[in-house]
Structures are given as C-alpha cells and as structure tokens.
Short mmCIF file of C-alpha atoms in Angstrom, two decimals:
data_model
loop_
_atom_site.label_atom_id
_atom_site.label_comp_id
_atom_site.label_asym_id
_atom_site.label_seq_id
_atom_site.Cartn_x
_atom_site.Cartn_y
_atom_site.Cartn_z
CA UNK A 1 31.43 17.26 3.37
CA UNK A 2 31.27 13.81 1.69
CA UNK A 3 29.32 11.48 4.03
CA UNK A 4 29.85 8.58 1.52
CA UNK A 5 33.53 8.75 2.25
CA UNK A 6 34.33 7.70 6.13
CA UNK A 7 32.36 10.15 7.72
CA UNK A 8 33.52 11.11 10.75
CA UNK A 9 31.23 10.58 14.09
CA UNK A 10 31.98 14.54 15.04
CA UNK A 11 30.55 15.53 10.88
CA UNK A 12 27.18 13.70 11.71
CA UNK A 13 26.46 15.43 14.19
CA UNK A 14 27.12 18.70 13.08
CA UNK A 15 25.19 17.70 10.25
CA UNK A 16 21.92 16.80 12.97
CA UNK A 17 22.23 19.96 14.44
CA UNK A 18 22.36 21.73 10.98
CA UNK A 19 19.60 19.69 9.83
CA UNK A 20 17.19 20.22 13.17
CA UNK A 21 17.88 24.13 12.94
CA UNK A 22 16.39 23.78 9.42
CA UNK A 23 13.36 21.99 9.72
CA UNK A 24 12.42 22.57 13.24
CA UNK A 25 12.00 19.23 14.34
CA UNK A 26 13.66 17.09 16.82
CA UNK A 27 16.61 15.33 15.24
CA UNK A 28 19.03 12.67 16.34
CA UNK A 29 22.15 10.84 15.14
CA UNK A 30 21.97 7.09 16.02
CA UNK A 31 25.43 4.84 15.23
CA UNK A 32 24.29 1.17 13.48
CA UNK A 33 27.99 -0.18 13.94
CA UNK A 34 28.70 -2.37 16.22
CA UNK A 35 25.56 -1.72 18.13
CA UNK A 36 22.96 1.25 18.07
CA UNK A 37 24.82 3.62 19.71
CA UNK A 38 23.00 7.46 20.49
CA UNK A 39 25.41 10.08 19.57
CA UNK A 40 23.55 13.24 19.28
CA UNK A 41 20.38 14.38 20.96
CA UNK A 42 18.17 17.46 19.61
CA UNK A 43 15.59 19.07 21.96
CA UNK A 44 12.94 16.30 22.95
CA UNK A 45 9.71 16.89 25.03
CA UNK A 46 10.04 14.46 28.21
CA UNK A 47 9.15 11.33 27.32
CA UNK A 48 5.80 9.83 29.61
CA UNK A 49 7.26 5.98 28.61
CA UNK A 50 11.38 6.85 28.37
CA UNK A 51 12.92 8.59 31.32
CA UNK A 52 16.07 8.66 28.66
CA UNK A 53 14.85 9.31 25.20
CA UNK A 54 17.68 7.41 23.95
CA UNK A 55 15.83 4.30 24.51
CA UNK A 56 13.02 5.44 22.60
CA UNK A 57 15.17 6.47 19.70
CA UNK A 58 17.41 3.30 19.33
CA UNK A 59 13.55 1.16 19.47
CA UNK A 60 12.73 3.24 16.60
CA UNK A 61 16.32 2.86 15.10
CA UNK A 62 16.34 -0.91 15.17
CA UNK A 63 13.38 -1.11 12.47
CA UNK A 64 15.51 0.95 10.06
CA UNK A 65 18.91 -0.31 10.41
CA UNK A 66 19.21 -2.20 7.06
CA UNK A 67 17.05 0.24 4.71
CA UNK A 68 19.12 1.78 2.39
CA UNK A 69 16.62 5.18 1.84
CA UNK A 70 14.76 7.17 3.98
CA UNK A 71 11.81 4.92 6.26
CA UNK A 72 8.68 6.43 7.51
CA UNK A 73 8.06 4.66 11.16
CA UNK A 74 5.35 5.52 13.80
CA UNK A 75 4.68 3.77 17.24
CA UNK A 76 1.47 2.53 18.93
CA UNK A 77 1.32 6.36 20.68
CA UNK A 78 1.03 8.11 17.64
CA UNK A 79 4.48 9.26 17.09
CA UNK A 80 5.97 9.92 13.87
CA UNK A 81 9.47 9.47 12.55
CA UNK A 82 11.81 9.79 9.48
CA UNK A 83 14.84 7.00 9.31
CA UNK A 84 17.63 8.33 7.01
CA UNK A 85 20.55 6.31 6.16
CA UNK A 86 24.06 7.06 5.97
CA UNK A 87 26.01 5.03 3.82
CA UNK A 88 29.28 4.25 3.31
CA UNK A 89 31.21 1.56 1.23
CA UNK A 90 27.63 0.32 0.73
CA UNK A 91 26.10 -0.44 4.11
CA UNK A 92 24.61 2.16 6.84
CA UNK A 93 27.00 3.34 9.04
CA UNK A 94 24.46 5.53 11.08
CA UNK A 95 21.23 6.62 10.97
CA UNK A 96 19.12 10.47 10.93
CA UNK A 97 16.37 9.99 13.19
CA UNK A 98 14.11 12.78 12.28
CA UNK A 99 11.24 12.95 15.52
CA UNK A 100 9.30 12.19 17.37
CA UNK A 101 6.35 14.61 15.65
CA UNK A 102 2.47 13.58 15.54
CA UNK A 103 0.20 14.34 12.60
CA UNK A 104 -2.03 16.69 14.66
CA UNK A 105 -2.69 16.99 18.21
CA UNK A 106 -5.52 14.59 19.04
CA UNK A 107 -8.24 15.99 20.57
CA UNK A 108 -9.18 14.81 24.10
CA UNK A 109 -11.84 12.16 22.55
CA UNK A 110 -9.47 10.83 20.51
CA UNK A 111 -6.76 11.05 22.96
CA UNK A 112 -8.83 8.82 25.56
CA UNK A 113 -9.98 6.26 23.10
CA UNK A 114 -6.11 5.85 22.10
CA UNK A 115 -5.16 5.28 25.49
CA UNK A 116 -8.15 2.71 25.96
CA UNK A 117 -7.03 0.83 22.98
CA UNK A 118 -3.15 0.93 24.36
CA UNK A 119 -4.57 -0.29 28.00
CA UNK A 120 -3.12 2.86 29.85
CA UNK A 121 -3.47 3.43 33.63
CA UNK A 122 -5.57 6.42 34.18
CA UNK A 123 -2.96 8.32 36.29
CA UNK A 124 -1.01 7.76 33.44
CA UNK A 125 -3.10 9.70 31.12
CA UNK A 126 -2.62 13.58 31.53
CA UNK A 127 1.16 12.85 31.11
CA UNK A 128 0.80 11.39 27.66
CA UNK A 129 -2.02 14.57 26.96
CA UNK A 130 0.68 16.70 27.72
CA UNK A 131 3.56 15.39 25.67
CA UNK A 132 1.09 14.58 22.32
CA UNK A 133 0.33 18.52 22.74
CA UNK A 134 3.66 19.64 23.07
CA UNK A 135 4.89 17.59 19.99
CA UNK A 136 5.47 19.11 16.68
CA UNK A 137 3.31 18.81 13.87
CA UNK A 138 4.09 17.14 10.45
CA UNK A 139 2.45 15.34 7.26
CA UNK A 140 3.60 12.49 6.55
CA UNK A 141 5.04 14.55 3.04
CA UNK A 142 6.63 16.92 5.20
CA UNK A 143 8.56 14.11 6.83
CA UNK A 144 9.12 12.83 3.24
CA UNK A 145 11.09 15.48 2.36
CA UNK A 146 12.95 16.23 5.04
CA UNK A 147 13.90 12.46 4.24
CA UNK A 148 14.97 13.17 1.15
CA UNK A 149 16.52 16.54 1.64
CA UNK A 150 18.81 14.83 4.52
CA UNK A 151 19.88 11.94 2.19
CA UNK A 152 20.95 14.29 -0.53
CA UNK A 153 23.28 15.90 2.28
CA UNK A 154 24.30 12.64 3.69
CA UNK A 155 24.89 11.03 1.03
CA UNK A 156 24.82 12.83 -2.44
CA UNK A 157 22.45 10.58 -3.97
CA UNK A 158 19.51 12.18 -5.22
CA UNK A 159 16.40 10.72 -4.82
CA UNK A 160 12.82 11.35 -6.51
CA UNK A 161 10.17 11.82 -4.23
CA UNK A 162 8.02 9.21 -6.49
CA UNK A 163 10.41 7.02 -5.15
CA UNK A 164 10.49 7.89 -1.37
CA UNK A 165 6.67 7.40 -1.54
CA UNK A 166 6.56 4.39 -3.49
CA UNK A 167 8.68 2.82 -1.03
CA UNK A 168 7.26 4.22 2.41
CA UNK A 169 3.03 3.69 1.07
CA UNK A 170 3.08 1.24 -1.93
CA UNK A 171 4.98 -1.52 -0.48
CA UNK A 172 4.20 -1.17 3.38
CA UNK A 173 5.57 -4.46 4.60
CA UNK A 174 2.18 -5.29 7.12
CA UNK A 175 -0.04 -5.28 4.06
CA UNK A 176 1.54 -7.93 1.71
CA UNK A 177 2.48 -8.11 -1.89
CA UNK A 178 0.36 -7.71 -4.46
CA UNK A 179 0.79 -11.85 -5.00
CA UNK A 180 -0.87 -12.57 -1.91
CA UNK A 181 -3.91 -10.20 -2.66
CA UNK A 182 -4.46 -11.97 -5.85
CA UNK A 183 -4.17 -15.79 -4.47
CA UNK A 184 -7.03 -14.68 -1.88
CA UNK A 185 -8.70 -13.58 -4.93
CA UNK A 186 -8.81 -16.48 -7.22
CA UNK A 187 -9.50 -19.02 -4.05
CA UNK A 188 -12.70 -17.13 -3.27
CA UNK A 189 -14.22 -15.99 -6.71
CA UNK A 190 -21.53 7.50 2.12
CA UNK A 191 -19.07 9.72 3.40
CA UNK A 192 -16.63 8.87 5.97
CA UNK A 193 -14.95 12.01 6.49
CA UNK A 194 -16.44 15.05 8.06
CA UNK A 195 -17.60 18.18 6.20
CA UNK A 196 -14.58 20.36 6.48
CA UNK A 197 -12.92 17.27 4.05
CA UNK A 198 -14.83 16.83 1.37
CA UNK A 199 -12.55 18.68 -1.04
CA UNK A 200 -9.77 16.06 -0.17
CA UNK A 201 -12.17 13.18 -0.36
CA UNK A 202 -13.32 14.01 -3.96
CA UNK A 203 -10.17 14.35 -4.93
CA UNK A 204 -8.52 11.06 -3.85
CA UNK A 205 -11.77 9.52 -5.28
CA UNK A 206 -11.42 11.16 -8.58
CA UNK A 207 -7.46 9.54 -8.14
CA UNK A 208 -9.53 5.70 -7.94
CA UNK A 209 -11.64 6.43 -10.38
CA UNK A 210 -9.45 8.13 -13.39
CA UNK A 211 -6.44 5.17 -12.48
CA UNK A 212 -3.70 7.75 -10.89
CA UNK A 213 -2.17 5.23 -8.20
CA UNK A 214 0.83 8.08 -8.26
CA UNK A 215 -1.32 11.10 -7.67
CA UNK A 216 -3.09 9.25 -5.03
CA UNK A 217 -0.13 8.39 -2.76
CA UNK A 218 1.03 12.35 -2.61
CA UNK A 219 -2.59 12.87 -1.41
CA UNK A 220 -2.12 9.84 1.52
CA UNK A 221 1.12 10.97 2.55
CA UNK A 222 -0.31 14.58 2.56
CA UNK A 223 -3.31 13.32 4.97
CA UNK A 224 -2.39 14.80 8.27
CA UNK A 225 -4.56 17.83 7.94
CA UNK A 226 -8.08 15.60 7.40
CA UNK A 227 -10.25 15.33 10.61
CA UNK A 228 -12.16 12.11 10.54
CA UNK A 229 -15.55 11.07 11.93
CA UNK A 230 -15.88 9.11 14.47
CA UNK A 231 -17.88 6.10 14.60
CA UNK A 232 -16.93 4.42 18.13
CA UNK A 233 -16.90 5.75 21.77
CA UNK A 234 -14.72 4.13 23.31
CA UNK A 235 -12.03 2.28 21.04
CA UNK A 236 -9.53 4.12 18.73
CA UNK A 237 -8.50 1.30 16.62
CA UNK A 238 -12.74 0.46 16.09
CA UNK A 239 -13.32 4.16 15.14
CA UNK A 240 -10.30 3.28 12.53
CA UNK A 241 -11.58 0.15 11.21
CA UNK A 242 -14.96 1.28 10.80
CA UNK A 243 -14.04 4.12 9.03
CA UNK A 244 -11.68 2.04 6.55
CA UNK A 245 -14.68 -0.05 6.05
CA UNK A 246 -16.25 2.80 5.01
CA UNK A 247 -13.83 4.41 3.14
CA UNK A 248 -12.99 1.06 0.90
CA UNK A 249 -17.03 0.76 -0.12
CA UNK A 250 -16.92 4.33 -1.49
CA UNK A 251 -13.52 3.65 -3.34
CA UNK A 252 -14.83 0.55 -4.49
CA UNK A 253 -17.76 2.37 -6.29
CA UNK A 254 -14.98 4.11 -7.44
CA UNK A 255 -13.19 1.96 -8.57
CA UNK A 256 -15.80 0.20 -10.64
CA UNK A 257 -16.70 3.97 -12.20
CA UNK A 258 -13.65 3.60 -13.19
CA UNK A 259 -13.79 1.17 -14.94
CA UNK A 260 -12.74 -2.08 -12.77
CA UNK A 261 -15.16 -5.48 -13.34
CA UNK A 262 -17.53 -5.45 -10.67
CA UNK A 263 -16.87 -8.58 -9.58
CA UNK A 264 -13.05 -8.57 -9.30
CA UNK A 265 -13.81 -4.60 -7.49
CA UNK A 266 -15.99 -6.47 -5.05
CA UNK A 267 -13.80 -9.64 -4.25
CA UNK A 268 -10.93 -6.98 -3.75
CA UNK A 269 -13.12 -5.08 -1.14
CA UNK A 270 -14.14 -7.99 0.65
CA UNK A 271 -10.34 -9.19 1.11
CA UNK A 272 -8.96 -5.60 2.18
CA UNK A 273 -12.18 -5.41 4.78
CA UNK A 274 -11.32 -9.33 6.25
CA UNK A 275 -7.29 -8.00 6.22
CA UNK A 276 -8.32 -4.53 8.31
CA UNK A 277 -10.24 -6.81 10.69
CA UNK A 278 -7.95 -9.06 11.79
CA UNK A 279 -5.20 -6.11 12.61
CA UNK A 280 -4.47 -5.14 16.16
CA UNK A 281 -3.00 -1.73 16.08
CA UNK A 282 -4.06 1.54 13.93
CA UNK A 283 -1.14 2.18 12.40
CA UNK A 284 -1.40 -1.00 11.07
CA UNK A 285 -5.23 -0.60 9.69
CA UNK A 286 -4.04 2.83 8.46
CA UNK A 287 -1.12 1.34 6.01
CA UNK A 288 -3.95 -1.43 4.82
CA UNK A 289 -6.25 1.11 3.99
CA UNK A 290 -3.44 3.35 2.10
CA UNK A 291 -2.93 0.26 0.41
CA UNK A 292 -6.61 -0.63 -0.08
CA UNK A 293 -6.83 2.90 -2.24
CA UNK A 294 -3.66 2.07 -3.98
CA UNK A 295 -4.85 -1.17 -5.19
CA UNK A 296 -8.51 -0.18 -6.69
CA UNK A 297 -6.12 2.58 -8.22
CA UNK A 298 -3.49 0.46 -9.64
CA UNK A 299 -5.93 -2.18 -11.10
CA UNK A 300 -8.52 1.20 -12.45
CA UNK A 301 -5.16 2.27 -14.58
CA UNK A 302 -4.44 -1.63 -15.61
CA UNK A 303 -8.19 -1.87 -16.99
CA UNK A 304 -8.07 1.48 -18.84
CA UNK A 305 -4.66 0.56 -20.51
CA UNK A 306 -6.76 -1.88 -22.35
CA UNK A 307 -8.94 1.37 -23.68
CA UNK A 308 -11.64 -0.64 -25.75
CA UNK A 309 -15.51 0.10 -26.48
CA UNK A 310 -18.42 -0.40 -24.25
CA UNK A 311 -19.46 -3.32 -26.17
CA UNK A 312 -15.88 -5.08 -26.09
CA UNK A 313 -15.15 -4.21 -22.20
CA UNK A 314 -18.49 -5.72 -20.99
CA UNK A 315 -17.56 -8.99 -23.24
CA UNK A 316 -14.34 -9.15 -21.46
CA UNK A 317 -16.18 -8.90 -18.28
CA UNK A 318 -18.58 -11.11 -18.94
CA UNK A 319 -15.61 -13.52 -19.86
CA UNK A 320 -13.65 -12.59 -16.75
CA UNK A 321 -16.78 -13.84 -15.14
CA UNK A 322 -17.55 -17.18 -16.51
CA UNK A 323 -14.18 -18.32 -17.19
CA UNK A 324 -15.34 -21.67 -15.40
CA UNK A 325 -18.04 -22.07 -18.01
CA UNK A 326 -19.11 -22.50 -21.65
CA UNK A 327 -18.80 -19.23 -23.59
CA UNK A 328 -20.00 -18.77 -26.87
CA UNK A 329 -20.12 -16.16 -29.28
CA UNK A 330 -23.95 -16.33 -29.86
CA UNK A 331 -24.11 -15.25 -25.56
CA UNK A 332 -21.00 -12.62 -26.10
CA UNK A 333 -23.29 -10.62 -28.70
CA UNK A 334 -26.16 -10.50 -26.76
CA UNK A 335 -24.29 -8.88 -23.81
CA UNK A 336 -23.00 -6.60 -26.25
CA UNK A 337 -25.87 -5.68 -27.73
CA UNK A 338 -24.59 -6.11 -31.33
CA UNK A 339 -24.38 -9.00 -34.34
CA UNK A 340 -21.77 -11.71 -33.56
CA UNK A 341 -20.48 -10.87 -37.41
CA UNK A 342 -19.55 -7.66 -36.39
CA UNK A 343 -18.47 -8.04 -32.74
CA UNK A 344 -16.06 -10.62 -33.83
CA UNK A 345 -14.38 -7.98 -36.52
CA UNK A 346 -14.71 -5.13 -33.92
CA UNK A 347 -13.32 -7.05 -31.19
CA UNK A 348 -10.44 -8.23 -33.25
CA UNK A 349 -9.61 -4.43 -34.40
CA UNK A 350 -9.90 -3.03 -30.56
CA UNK A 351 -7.78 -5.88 -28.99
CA UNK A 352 -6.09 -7.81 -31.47
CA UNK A 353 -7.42 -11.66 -30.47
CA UNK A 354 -9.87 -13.35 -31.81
CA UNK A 355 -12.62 -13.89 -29.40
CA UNK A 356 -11.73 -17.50 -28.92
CA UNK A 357 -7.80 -16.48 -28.99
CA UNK A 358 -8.90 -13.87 -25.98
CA UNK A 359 -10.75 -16.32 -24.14
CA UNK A 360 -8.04 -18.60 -24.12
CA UNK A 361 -5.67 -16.68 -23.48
CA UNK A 362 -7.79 -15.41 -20.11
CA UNK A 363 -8.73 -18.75 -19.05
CA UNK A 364 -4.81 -19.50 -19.01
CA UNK A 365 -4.23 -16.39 -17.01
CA UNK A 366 -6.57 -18.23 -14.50
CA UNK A 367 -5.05 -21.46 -15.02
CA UNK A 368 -1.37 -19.88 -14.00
CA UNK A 369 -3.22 -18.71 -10.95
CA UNK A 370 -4.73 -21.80 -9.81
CA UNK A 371 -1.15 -23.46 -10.61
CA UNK A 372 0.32 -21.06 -7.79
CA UNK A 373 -2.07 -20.50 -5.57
CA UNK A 374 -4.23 -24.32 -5.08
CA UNK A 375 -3.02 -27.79 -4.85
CA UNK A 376 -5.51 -28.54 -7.22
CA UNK A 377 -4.15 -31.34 -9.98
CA UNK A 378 -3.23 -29.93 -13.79
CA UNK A 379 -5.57 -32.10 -15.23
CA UNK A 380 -8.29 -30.83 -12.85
CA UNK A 381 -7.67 -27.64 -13.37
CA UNK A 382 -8.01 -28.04 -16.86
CA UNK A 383 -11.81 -29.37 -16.71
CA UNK A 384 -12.44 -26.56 -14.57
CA UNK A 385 -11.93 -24.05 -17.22
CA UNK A 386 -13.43 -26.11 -19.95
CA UNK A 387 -10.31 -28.05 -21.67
CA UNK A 388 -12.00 -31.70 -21.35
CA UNK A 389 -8.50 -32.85 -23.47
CA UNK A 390 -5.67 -32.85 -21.38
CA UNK A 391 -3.57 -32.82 -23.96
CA UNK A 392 -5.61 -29.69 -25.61
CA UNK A 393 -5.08 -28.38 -22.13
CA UNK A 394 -1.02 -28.69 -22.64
CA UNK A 395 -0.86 -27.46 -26.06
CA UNK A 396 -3.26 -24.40 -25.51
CA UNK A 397 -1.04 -23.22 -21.89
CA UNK A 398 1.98 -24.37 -23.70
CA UNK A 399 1.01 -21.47 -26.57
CA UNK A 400 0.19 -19.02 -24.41
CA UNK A 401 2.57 -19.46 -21.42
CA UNK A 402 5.74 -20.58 -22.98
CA UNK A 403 5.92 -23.44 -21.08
CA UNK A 404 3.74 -26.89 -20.14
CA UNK A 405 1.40 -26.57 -16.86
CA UNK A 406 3.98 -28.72 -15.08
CA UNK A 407 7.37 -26.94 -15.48
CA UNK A 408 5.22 -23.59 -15.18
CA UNK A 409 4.21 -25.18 -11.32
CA UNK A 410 7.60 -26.19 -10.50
CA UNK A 411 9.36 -24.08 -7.55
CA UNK A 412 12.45 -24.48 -9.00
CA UNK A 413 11.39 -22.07 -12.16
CA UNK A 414 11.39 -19.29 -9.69
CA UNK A 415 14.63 -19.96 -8.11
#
C-alpha cells in the first residue's frame, strides 16, 4: 500500500484500524481536504466535554493540519495526542490522530487542583475523574514512536527519532526561538521531585551538566512515569510553576558545573523563571521548562566545544563580563593566577587569538547583538564597548563581521 500515491479514503482507514490493533490506543482518521472531515473512529471513552468525539478530534486536528511529520498536541484536560500526516503530491491529505491517552492517571489531589485551575462546576467533576481513569496510559516517547512507526506506513519516509524529538521538544512554538532568549539577555545584563525520582533527576542533571542537549530530550519525552511534589493546595498550574522554578535553580547550578559563565547561567534563569510566570496554562509552563533544560544544555555543550584551561576559561569569563569596560592584560593575569608573558603565549596556543584579537572579537559579538536587539545608535554602541574612534569602531566590526555596523543593521540583509 503506497499512501504517497492517491490513497484511497477506504486504505486509511484500514490502515487506523491496523494501526489501533497494534498499539492499543485510540486511533482516528481525520480528512484535511476540503474541510476536516472524521472518517474513522476507534474505541473512545465518552467524552465529559464532547457528546460526539468527533468534535474533539477535528479541535485537535486543526493544530496539525499543515505539519508535514508527526506533532505531539495535548489540551488544557490533560489529554495527549499524536498528529501524523499523510502526504501526497506534497501536502497532507489526511491526518492519524493517535488518542486521546494521559501520561498517568492523576491522583484525586491533582485531579481537583486541575479542575480548579480549568474553573469546572463541581457536578461536573466525577465525570471528568472517571474518563482521566479510564484513559490509556502513554509517555510522551511512546507516542513518539507510534508517530514515527505510522509515518513510515503512511508514507514510506523514514524518519529518525532525533528528529521527531527535535521537532516536538526543541522548537515548541509557545517558548520562542533561541533569538528571542538571547535579545532578553543582552537588554538586561534542592530537590523538586519526590524520592521515588531521584534516579531520573540525577540523570537529566548529569545531561545539563556534561552538555548532552540530545540525551536530555529522550529523558523529557520519557517523563510520564516521574511523580512530582507538590508545592500548592489548591492550583495545578501554581504547583507547576513552582516546581519549574525549582527545577531551573538546580539545572542552573548545573549548568554552571558544567561549565556555563555564571553570569550568562544566571541571566538565562532569570528570563526562563519571568517566561514560566507570565503563562496561563500547564502545558504551556511544561514546554518552557523542557525548553529551560534544553537551553542550559545546549549552551553547557557550546562552552565545552571551546575545551581550554582553567586559567584561559575564567579570562574569557572575566571578559564576557566586562565587555563594557577597560580590560587589560595586567587584570587578565591576575584572574588567572599566572604571568601575563605566559598567559598571552598559553592563551594564544589554547584558542588561537591573541588576547586583544579575542577581546575584540567578543566585544563585536556584543556589538552584533546590540545592533539587533536595541535602537541604540552605531556610534553609541561603539563607546559602550570601549571603541572611542568611530572609525576604529568600523574598521575593527568591519574585520570581524564582514561587513560595516550599518549594512550589518539593515533589515534588508536578512531578506
């Protein structure tokens, strides 16, 4: 059966039903041409929102309709689904819903904090306690790949898993890009799980500290098994964010154990803890914090790419810190502890710059910044990080950027 070829309506179907015999989870075939259009049901547990659980599929459908690979989505209520595509001539012609399944059943603490947090009538209550215990139970990886077993069969495209989590936890759409974290950055220069989860908290730690980003998102999308404490009474979504608040100090000290300049690890915490605040849902602080981890993670393995000595990372830290002011190499030796002679030549050997080449070149890298992210003028900028010559200023960004300060602002360079 080639699905890529005009698949037939009556063929995806047969492949939902052959799918949901497989897996054991609920399964449905949902049309994306001309409208979202139910075709198959599996076996669903009545729905306490949905009298037809059509309607709750084709809600779920409609944030999917576009992606070309398989989509994690979850509601407000806790549900879980996996969105696969089915392509043809290269746009979706229909869509593998895979759910609704919950990542464990929620015990009735949680369950009544939820509901406070969603603004549920009370009589409505026992009905949604009944149908979160009589969903099925799957990690977010199990969902994975069931996603990418089902677009292999729909499609006969292979896909890496790598790639299915890279695109469902790396590059969650309610965090932001990476961009954005770093323009919040340069404007504004223990245990929180319970007992039974330490093992899995030392070991996403050790994935923050040793710079494994990749390791670290099979552990998130594996999470469904970890109990959490709780930390509020009455609220869902403030047990959450307290909890992420938590859980980004400790990776923070993990982070900078890792390697990461303290001050960059701690600007980085404070934006991720402001983002997680302002959110109004808990599937939304649960994709920050994912992305929180993923971050410290990403920038550990960025820092220890640039493997150096003790004495030559704290000079670059000390340099990453008082880019704004005089640095000379008289104050560089006596962080590093050693004679400027000889931490000029050992610099040079570790990273290849000069001193004053590498503390150009950084203050640049912070110049580009301040370019994109302020309104700030070029020649201002350029007094801020110590070029009292504007024409020093050009010369010195033209070296190391490729371009002047001016074209390298203009939007149309992007375009």
């Amino acid at each position: 059966m080639n699905m890529t070829i005009e698949g037939t309506a009556m063929e995806w179907i047969q492949l939902g039903k052959l799918l949901q015999e497989s897996v054991r989870l609920p399964v449905c075939v949902v049309t994306t041409e001309p409208d979202l259009n139910v075709l198959w049901n599996g076996e669903f547990e009545p729905h306490p929102a949905y009298a037809d659980p059509s309607e709750l599929i084709r809600s779920v459908a409609a944030n999917g309709i576009d992606s070309p690979y398989p989509l994690l989505r979850a509601t407000p209520f806790m549900e879980q689904f996996i969105l696969v595509p089915v392509r043809s001539s290269g746009s979706n012609q229909a869509l593998i819903v895979v759910g609704p399944t919950i990542l464990q059943h929620p015990d009735e603490e949680v369950a009544m904090n939820q509901l406070n947090d969603l603004d549920v009538p009370r009589r409505e209550r026992p009905g949604w306690l009944r149908y979160w215990r009589a969903l099925p139970v799957a990690s977010r990886m199990q969902l994975l790949h069931v996603g990418a077993l089902a677009h292999w069969t729909a499609n006969r495209e292979p896909i890496e898993m790598t790639e299915v989590l890279q695109m469902n936890l790396h590059d969650d759409p309610r965090f932001g890009s990476r961009e954005k974290t770093d323009a919040a950055i340069w404007s504004q220069r223990e245990s929180f799980l319970l007992p039974g989860s330490r093992d899995y908290e030392r070991r996403m730690l050790d994935c923050i500290r040793g710079g494994k980003p990749d390791e670290l998102m099979s552990l998130l999308a594996d999470f469904s098994s970890v109990k959490v404490g709780v930390l509020s009474k009455r609220s869902q979504l403030r047990n959450l964010k307290n909890l992420a608040i938590c859980g980004i100090a400790i990776a923070t000290r993990a982070a900078v154990d890792g390697g990461l300049y303290e001050e960059l690890a701690y600007s980085l915490s404070d934006l991720h803890i402001q983002h997680i605040e302002e959110l109004s849902d808990s599937g939304s602080v649960e994709a920050a914090l994912n992305q929180a981890f993923l971050d410290f993670a990403s920038r550990v393995r960025e820092t220890r790419r640039q493997s150096v000595s003790r004495p030559v990372h704290a000079c670059q830290e000390y340099i990453f810190n008082h880019l704004h002011e005089d640095i000379t190499p008289v104050r560089l030796a006596e962080v590093a502890g050693l004679h400027p002679g000889y931490l000029s030549q050992l610099f040079k050997e570790e990273t290849g710059l000069t001193l004053m080449n590498y503390i150009q070149r950084e203050r640049i890298e912070e110049a580009k910044k301040l370019l994109d992210h302020t309104r700030d003028s070029i020649s201002e900028i350029g007094l801020r990080l110590g070029f009292y010559d504007h024409a020093h200023f050009v010369k010195v960004f033209k070296k190391h950027a490729g371009t002047t300060p001016k074209r390298y602002r203009d939007p149309n360079r992007r375009r």
